[in-house]
XYZ file of C-alpha atoms in Angstrom:
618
model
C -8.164 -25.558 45.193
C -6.286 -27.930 42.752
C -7.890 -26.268 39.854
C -7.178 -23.067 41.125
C -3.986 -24.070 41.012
C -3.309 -25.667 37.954
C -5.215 -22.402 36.100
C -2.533 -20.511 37.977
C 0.592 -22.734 36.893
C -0.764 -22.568 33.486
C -1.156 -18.985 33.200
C 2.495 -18.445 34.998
C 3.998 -21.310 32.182
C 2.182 -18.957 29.610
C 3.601 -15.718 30.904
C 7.277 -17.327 31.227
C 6.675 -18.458 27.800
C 5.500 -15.336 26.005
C 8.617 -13.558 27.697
C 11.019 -16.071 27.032
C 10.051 -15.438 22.997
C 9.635 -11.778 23.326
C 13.828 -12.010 24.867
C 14.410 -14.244 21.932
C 12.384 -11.923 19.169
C 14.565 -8.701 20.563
C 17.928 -10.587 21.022
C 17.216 -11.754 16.944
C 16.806 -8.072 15.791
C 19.330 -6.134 17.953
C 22.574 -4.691 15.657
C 23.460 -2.825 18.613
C 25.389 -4.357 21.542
C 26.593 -3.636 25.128
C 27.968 -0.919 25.876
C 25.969 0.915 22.879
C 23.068 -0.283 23.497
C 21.343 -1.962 26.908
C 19.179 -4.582 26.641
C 16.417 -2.568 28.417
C 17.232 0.064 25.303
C 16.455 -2.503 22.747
C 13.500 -3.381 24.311
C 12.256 -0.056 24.594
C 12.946 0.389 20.968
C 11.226 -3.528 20.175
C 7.688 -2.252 22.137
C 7.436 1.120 20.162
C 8.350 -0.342 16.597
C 6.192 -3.297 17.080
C 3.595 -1.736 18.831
C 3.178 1.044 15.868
C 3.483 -2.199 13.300
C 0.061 -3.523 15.133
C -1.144 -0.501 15.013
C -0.421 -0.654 11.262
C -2.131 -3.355 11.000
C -5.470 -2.653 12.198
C -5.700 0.779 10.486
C -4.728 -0.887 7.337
C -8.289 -3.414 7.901
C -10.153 -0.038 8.378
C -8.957 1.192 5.278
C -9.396 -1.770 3.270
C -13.326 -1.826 4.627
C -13.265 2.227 3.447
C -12.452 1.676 0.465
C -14.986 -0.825 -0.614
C -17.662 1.583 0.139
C -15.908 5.181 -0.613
C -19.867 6.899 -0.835
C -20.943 5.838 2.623
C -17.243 6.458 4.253
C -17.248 9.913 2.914
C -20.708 10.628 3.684
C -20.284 9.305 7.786
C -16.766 11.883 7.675
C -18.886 14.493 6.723
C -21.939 14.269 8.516
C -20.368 13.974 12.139
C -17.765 16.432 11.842
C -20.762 18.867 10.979
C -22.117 17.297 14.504
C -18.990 17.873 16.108
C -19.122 21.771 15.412
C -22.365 22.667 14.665
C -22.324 25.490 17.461
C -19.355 27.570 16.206
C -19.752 31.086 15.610
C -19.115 29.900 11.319
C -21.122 27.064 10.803
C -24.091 29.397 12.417
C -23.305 32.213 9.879
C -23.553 29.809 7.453
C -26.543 27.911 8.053
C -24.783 24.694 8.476
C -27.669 23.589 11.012
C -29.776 22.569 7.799
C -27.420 20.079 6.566
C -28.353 16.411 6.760
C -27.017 14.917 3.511
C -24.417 15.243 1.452
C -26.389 17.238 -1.228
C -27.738 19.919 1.290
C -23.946 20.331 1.806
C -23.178 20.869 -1.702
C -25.870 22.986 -2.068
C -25.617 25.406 1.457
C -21.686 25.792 1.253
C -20.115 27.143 -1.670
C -16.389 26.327 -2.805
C -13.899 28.759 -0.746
C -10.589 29.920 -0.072
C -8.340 31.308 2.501
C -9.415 34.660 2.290
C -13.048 33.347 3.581
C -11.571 32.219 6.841
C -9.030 34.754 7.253
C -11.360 36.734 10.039
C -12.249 33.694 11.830
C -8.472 32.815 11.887
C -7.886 36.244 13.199
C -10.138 36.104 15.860
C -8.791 31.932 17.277
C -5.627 33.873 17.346
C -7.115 36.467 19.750
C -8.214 34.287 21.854
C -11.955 33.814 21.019
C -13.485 30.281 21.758
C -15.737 28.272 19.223
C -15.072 30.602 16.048
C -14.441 27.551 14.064
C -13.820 24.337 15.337
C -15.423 23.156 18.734
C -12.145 22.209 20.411
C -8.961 24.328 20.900
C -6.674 23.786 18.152
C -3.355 21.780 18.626
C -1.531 24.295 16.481
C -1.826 27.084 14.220
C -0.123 25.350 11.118
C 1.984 28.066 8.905
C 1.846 27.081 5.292
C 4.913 26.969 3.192
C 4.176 29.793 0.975
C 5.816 27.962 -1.955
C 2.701 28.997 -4.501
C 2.034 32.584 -2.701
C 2.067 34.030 0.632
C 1.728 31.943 4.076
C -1.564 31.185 5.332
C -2.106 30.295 8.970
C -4.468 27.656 9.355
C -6.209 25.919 12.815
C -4.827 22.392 13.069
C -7.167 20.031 15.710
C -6.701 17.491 17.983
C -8.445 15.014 16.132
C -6.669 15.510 13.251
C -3.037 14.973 14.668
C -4.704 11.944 16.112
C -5.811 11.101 12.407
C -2.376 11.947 10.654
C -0.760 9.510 13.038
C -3.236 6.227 13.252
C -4.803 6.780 9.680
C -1.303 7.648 8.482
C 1.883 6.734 9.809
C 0.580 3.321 11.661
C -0.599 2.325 8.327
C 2.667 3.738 5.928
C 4.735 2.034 9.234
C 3.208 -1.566 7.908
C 3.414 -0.855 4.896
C 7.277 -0.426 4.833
C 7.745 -3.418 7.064
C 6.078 -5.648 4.875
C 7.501 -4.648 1.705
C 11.543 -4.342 3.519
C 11.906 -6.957 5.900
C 15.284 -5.483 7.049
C 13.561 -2.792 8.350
C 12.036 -4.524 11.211
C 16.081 -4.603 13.067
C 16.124 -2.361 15.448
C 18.409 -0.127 14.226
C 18.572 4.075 14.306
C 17.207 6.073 11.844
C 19.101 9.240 10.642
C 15.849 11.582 11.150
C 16.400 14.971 9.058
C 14.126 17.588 10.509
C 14.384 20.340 12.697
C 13.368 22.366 15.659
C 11.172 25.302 14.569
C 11.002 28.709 15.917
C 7.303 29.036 17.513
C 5.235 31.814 17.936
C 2.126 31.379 20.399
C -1.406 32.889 20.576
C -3.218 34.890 23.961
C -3.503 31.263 25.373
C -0.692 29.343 24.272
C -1.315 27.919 21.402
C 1.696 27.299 19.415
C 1.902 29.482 15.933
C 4.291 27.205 13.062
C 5.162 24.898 10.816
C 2.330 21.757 10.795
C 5.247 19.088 10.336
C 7.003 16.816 11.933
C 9.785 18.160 14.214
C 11.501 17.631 17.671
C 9.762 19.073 19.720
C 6.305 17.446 18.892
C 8.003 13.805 18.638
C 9.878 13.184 21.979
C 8.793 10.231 22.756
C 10.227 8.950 19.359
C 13.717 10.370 19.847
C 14.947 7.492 20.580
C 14.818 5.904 17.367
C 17.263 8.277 16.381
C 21.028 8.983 15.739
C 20.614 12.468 16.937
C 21.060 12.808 20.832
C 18.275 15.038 22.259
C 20.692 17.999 22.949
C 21.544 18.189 19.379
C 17.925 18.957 18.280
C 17.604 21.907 20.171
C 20.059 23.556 17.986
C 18.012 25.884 15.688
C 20.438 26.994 12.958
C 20.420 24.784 9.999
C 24.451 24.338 9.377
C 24.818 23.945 12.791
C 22.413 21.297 13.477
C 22.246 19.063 10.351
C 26.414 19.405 11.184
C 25.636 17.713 14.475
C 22.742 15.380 13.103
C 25.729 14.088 10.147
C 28.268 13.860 13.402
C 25.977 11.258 14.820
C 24.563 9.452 12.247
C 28.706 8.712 10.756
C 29.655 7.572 14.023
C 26.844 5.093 13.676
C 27.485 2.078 11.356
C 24.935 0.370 12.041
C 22.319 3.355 10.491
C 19.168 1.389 8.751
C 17.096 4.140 7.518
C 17.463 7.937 6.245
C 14.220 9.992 6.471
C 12.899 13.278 6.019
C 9.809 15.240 5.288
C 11.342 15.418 1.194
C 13.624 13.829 -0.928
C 15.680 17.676 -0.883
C 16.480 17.303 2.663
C 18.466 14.278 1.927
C 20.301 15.346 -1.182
C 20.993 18.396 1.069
C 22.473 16.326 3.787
C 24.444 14.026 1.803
C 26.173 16.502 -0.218
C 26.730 18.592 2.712
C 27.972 15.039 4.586
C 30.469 14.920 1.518
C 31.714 18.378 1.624
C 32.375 18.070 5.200
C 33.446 14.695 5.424
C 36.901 14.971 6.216
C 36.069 17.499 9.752
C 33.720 15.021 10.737
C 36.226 11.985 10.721
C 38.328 14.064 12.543
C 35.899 14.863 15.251
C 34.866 10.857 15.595
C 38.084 10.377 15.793
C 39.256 12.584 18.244
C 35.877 11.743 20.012
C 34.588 15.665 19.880
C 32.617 18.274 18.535
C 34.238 20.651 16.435
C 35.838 22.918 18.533
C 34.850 25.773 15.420
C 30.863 24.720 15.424
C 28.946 27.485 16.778
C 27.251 26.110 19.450
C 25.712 27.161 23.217
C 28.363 25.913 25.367
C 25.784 23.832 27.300
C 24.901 21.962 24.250
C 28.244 20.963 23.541
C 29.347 19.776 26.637
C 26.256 17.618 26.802
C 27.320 16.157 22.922
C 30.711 15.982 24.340
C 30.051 13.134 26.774
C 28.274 11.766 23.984
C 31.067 10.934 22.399
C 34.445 9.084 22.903
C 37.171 8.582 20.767
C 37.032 6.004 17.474
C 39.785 5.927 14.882
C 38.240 2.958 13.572
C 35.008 4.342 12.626
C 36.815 7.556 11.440
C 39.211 5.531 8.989
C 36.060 3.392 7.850
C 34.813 6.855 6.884
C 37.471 7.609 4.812
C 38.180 5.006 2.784
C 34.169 4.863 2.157
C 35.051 8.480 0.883
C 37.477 7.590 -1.508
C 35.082 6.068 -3.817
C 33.172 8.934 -4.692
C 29.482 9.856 -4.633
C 27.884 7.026 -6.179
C 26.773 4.827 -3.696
C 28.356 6.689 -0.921
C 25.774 5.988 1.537
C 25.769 2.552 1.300
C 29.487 2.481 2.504
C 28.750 4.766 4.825
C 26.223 2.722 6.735
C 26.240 -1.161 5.052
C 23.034 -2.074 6.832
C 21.446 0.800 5.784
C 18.040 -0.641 3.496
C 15.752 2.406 3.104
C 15.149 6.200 2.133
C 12.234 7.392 3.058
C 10.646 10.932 1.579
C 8.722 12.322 -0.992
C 9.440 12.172 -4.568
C 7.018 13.360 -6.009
C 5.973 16.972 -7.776
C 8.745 19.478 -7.199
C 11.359 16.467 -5.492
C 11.389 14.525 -8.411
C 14.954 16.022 -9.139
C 16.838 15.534 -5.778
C 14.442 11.515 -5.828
C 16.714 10.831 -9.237
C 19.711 12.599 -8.350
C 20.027 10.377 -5.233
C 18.852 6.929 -7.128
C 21.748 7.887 -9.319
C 24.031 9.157 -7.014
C 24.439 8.995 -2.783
C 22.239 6.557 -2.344
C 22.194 4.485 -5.480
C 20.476 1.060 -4.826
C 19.136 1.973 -1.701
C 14.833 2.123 -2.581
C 13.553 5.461 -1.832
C 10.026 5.005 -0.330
C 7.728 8.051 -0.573
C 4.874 6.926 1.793
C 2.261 9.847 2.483
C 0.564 12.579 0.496
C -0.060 15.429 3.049
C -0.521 19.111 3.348
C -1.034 22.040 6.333
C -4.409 20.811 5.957
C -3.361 17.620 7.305
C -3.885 13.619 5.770
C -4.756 12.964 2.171
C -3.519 9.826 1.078
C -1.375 6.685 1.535
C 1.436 4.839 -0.417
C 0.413 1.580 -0.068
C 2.464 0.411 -2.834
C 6.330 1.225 -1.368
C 8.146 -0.425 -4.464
C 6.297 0.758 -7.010
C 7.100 3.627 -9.450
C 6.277 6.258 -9.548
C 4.707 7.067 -6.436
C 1.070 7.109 -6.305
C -1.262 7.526 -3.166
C -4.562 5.972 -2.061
C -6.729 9.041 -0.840
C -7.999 8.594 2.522
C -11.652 7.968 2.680
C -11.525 8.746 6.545
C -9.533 11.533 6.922
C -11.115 14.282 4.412
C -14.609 15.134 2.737
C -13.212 14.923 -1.136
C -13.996 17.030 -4.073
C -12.739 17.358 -7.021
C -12.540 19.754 -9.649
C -11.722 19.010 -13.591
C -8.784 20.612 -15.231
C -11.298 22.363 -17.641
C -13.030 23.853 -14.755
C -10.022 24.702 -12.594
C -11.230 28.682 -13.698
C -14.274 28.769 -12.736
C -15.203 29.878 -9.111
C -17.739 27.955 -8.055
C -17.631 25.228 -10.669
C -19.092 21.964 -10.084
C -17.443 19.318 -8.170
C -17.370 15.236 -8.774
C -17.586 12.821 -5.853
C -14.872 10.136 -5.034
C -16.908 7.902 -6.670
C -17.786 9.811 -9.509
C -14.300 10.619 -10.850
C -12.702 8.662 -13.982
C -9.220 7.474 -14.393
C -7.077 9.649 -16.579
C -8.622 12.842 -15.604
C -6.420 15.333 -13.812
C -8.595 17.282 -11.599
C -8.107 20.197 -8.584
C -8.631 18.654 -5.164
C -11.238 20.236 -3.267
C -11.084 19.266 0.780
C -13.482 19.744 3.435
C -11.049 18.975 6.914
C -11.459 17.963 10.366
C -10.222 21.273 11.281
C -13.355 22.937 9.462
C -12.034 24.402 6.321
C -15.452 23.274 4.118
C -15.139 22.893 0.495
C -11.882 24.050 0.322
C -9.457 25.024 -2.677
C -6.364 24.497 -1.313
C -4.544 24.364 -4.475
C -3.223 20.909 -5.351
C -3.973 19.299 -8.732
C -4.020 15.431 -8.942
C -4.391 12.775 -11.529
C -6.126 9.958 -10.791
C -4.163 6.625 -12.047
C -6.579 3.965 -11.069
C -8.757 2.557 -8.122
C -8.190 0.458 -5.244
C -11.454 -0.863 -4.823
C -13.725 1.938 -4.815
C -11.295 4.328 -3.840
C -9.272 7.079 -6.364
C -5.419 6.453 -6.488
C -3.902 9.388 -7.397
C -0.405 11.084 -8.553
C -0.152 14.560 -6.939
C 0.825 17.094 -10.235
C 1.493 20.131 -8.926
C 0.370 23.265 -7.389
C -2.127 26.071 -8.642
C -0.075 28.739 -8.294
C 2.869 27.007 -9.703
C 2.633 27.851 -13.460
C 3.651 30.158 -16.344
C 1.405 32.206 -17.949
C 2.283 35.618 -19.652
C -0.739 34.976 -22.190
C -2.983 33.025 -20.815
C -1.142 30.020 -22.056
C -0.978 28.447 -18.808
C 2.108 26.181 -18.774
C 2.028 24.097 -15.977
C 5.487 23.379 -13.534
C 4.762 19.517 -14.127
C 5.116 20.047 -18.001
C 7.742 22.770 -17.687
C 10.035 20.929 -16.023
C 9.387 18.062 -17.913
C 9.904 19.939 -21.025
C 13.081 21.477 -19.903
C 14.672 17.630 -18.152
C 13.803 16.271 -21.704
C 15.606 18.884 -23.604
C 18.382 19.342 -21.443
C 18.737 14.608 -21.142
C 18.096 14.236 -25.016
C 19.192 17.379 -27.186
C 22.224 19.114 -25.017
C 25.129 17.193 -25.588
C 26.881 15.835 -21.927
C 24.901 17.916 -19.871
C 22.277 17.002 -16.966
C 19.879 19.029 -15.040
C 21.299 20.086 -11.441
C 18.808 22.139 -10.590
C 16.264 24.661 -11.767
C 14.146 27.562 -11.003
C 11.477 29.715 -13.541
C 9.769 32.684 -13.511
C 7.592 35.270 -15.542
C 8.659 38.612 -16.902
C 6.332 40.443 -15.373
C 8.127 39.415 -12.005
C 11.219 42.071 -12.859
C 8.519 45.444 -13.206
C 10.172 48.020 -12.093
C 13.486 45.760 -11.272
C 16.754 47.123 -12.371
C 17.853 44.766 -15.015
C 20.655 44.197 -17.280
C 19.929 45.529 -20.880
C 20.076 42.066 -22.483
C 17.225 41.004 -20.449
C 14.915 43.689 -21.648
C 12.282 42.814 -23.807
C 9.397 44.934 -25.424
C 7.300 41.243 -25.181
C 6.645 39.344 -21.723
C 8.764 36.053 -21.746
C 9.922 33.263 -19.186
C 13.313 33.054 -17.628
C 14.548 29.790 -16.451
C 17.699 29.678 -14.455
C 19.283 26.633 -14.680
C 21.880 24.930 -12.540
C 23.598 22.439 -14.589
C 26.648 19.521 -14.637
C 28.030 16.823 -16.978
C 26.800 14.298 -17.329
C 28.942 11.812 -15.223
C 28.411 14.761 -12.436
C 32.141 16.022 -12.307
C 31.998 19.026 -13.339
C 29.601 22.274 -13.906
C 28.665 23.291 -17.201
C 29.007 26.922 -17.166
C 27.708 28.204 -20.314
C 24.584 27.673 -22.859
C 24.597 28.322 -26.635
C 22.485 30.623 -28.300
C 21.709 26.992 -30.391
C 21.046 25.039 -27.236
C 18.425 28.150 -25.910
C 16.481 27.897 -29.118
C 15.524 23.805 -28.473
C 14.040 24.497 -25.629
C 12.281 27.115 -26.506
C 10.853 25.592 -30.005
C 10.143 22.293 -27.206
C 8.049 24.476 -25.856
C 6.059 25.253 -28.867
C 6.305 21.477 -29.229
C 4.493 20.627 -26.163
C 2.011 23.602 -25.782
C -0.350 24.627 -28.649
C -1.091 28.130 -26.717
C 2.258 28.715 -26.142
C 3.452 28.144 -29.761
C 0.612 29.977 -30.951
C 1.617 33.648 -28.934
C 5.110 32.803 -30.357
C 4.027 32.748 -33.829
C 2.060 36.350 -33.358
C 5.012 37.236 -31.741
C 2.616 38.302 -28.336
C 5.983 36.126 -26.546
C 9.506 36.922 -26.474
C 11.739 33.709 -26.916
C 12.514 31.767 -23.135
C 15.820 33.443 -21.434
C 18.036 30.378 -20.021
C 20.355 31.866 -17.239
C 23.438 29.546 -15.943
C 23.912 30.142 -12.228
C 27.184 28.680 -10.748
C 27.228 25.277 -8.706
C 25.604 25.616 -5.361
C 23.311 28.184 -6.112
C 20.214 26.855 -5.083
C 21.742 25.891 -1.746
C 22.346 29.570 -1.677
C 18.754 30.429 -2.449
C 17.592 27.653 0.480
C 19.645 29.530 2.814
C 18.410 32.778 1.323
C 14.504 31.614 1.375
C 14.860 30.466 5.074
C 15.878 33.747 6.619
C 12.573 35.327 5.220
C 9.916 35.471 8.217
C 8.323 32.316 9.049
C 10.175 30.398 6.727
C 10.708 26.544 8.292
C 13.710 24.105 6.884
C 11.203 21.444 7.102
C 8.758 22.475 5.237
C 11.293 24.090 2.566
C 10.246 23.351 -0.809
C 12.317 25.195 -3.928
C 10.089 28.108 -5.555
C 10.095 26.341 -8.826
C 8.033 29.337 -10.317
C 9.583 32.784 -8.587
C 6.931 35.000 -7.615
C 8.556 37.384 -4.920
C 10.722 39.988 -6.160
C 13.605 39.314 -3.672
C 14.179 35.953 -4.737
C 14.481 36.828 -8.170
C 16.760 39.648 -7.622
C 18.789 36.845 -5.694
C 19.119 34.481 -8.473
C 19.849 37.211 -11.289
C 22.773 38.441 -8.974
C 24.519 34.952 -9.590
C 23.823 34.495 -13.283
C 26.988 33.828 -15.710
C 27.285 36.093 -18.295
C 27.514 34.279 -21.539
């Protein structure tokens, strides 16, 4: 009985003494105080942060063991998510039963692409069980359409599961690691949004395969955004409301968003409107002109209470201007977290050199509707490259040479070589097999065994009135380099392209019209110190970046020589233009603000039409 009892004051001294340090450990990283914040609040907020940090942790050992044996990882992914679905209605049409390595894979399946799964889509959405996948899907994910038209494609259970234990457990330790100050528990200002969904027959919901409200409640309260806010579904409205919140926070430690645009978005919209939202934190309300359901407001309303403090912080942070606004904004504030890569690059700079100058802007996860495909393990390193996932796709890839071909041959993770840009080819828990999904990727090294890769850009994001095939990466690069080096005192706002060919049977201005095809560019543009727009381009300035382009692409100088291509049209379009065109783009059917990306290359007659409608003459 003594023993007993001595076991049992040990274990109770144990207990006391792991809570005593878990008190300490959440009193040590609280910024928030009574009455903003209860201790029972802080602890909620200390179990889910450090809970996803261990998480982190132990998904970051599987990777490591991954990648030291990329063959054998990729060959196990394959092999049982065959097993998992061998007896749906596709794998039987395609013999999939008489798969049992890798290279009866390669040799069975060919290469597709949407349009082979379009029926079997069609049918999930009707209803019908065990079409493709085993399991139900979670959603029906709605591509963004930046590169063509949507797609709709099944999203499963396992691979939400994957995104968030493969993905944002292991980008979570990552961050915490590399930014110490991120482990306070202070808010995040989340930017995303609450989707419009569609369902099927049975209730599956039809949209957008990102993060959003409504699929992360039990996060919420990591936020600055009160619940009530979020279920406001027009954009002004709500980012409005999400700015409100976030302000009358000072203690904000992180901004994040699905891209680097959403921010820039926010923050110039948070300058424009500055001066109504000090008001309304000061007069401890919701502005009376914000068109709102009345039930939502009075909910925000008790949400508030009146601060002329915080509202005359606000405006003397204002008076500074926009470099390094948000840091007066929020002084604790030690993060940005979105992608900067590919078509973001321009809003990543603009806010390193504006808003949010020398806050680090982490871009932690390469993803796509087609769920995980790689990891930012390195979150203060540029620019941002990503470890592909040996567990969460079946990897091929395609070389740049091949890219034309339609059913070229494919390398292995472990057969590609650094340097070499290639198409990635994905075969996905949510059975999409050898699948050309459009991305193109350069691989920049190797952890281990394991490809480390820059995304480039998409397939269907070129120029090409020849078959010169110039590229969005190098266009834009092209046109930043001309535009930073050759144009005196001018910098690149924004930017959108397109081919001739896109304005057939368009009624055009005469000095459009050429007898040759040609590229447009329209081109949003500022000083260089960001005060002011530059409204006009010389006939002298249009002819460097068109003979850059001969510079920088062979086939494209060639066609100019033979005179098969008219010279590049540059268009100026007035400040705010391409907020315009956001707005524009997201009241087209099934559009979704988070998964807004700018059409860098315009394809779609209606968005052309938009931009040439706000050109300057010159």
């Amino acid at each position: 009985m003594g023993v007993v009892t001595k076991i049992l004051g040990v274990s109770a001294g144990g207990a006391t003494c792991a809570s005593l340090f878990l008190g300490y450990d959440i009193q040590k990283h609280r910024v928030y105080h009574a009455p903003e914040q209860t201790f029972g609040q802080a602890a909620r907020h200390y179990m889910v942060v450090r809970s996803l940090s261990l998480m982190g942790s132990l998904s970051r050992a599987r990777l490591e063991r991954a990648t030291q044996d990329v063959k054998t990882a990729q060959r196990e992914f394959l092999l049982s998510q065959l097993e998992a679905n061998m007896g749906t209605q596709y794998n039987i049409d395609m013999g999939l039963d008489k798969v049992k390595t890798v290279k009866d894979f390669l040799t069975f399946h060919p290469l597709t692409r949407y349009s082979d799964y379009s029926r079997y889509v069609s049918r999930m959405l009707s209803g019908e069980k065990n079409v493709l996948m085993a399991e139900d899907p979670a959603v029906f994910a709605v591509t963004s359409g930046t590169s063509g038209n949507s797609n709709i494609v099944p999203m499963a259970h396992r691979q939400t599961k994957l995104f968030f234990l493969e993905g944002i457990s292991v980008l979570y330790k990552c961050m915490v690691d590399a930014f110490p100050q991120t482990k306070l528990l202070s808010k995040d200002f989340k930017i995303f949004f609450t989707p419009s969904w569609r369902y099927t027959v049975d209730g599956i919901p039809i949209g957008p395969n990102s993060a959003s409200p409504d699929r992360s409640r039990d996060l919420l309260h990591l936020y600055t955004t009160p619940e009530a806010a979020y279920k406001v579904k027009s954009e002004p409205e709500a980012l409005y409301l999400y700015l409100l919140f976030a302000l009358k926070d000072r203690h904000v430690g992180m901004l994040e968003a699905n891209f680097s645009s959403l921010i820039f978005h926010a923050m110039s919209t948070l300058e424009n409107k500055l001066p109504q939202l000090a008001q309304d934190i000061e007069l401890g309300r919701v502005d009376p002109n914000l068109n709102i359901d009345a039930d939502i407001r009075a909910k925000l309303d008790q949400s508030l209470s009146p601060d002329p403090d915080r509202a005359d912080e606000l405006r003397q942070a204002s008076k500074g201007g926009k470099v390094g606004l948000a840091s007066r904004l929020w002084p604790g504030l030690s993060l940005l977290m979105a992608a900067d890569t590919g078509t973001f690059d321009l809003y990543a700079e603009k806010l390193r050199n504006t808003y949010c100058k020398g806050v680090p802007l982490y871009s932690p996860i390469y993803a796509a509707s087609e769920g995980l495909l790689g990891v930012n393990i390195w979150p203060k390193e540029l620019p941002s490259r990503y470890l592909l996932h040996p567990r969460s796709q079946f990897y091929e890839f395609i070389p740049d040479y091949l890219m034309d071909e339609d059913q070229p041959k494919t390398w292995m993770m472990h057969q590609v070589k650094e340097g070499q840009t290639y198409e990635l080819v994905i075969t996905n828990p949510s059975c999409l097999y050898r699948y050309r999904f459009g991305d193109v990727v350069k691989v920049v090294g190797f952890y281990n065994q394991c490809p480390v890769i820059e995304f480039k850009y998409r397939k269907g994001q070129f120029l090409n009135v020849r078959g010169e095939k110039i590229s969005e990466a190098q266009f834009y690069e092209i046109l930043k380099g001309t535009i930073t080096k050759i144009w005196a005192d001018t910098r690149l706002a924004d930017y959108c392209c397109m081919e001739s060919v896109v304005l057939d049977g368009m009624d055009v201005p005469s000095d459009m019209k050429t007898s040759k095809p040609c590229y447009h560019v329209f081109v949003e543009l500022e000083t260089d110190d960001g005060s002011r727009d530059v409204r006009k381009v010389s006939k002298a300035q249009r002819k460097m970046l068109d003979d850059a382009l001969m510079v920088h692409s062979y086939p494209y100088s060639s066609f100019r020589h033979k005179g098969s291509i008219a010279p590049i049209q540059v268009h100026v379009v007035p400040r705010g233009s391409f907020l315009a065109l956001r707005r524009f783009m997201l009241g087209q059917p099934d559009s979704a603000s988070n998964q807004y990306k700018v059409p860098r290359v315009l394809r779609k007659q209606e968005a052309a039409k938009f931009m040439l409608d706000r050109r300057l003459q010159q």
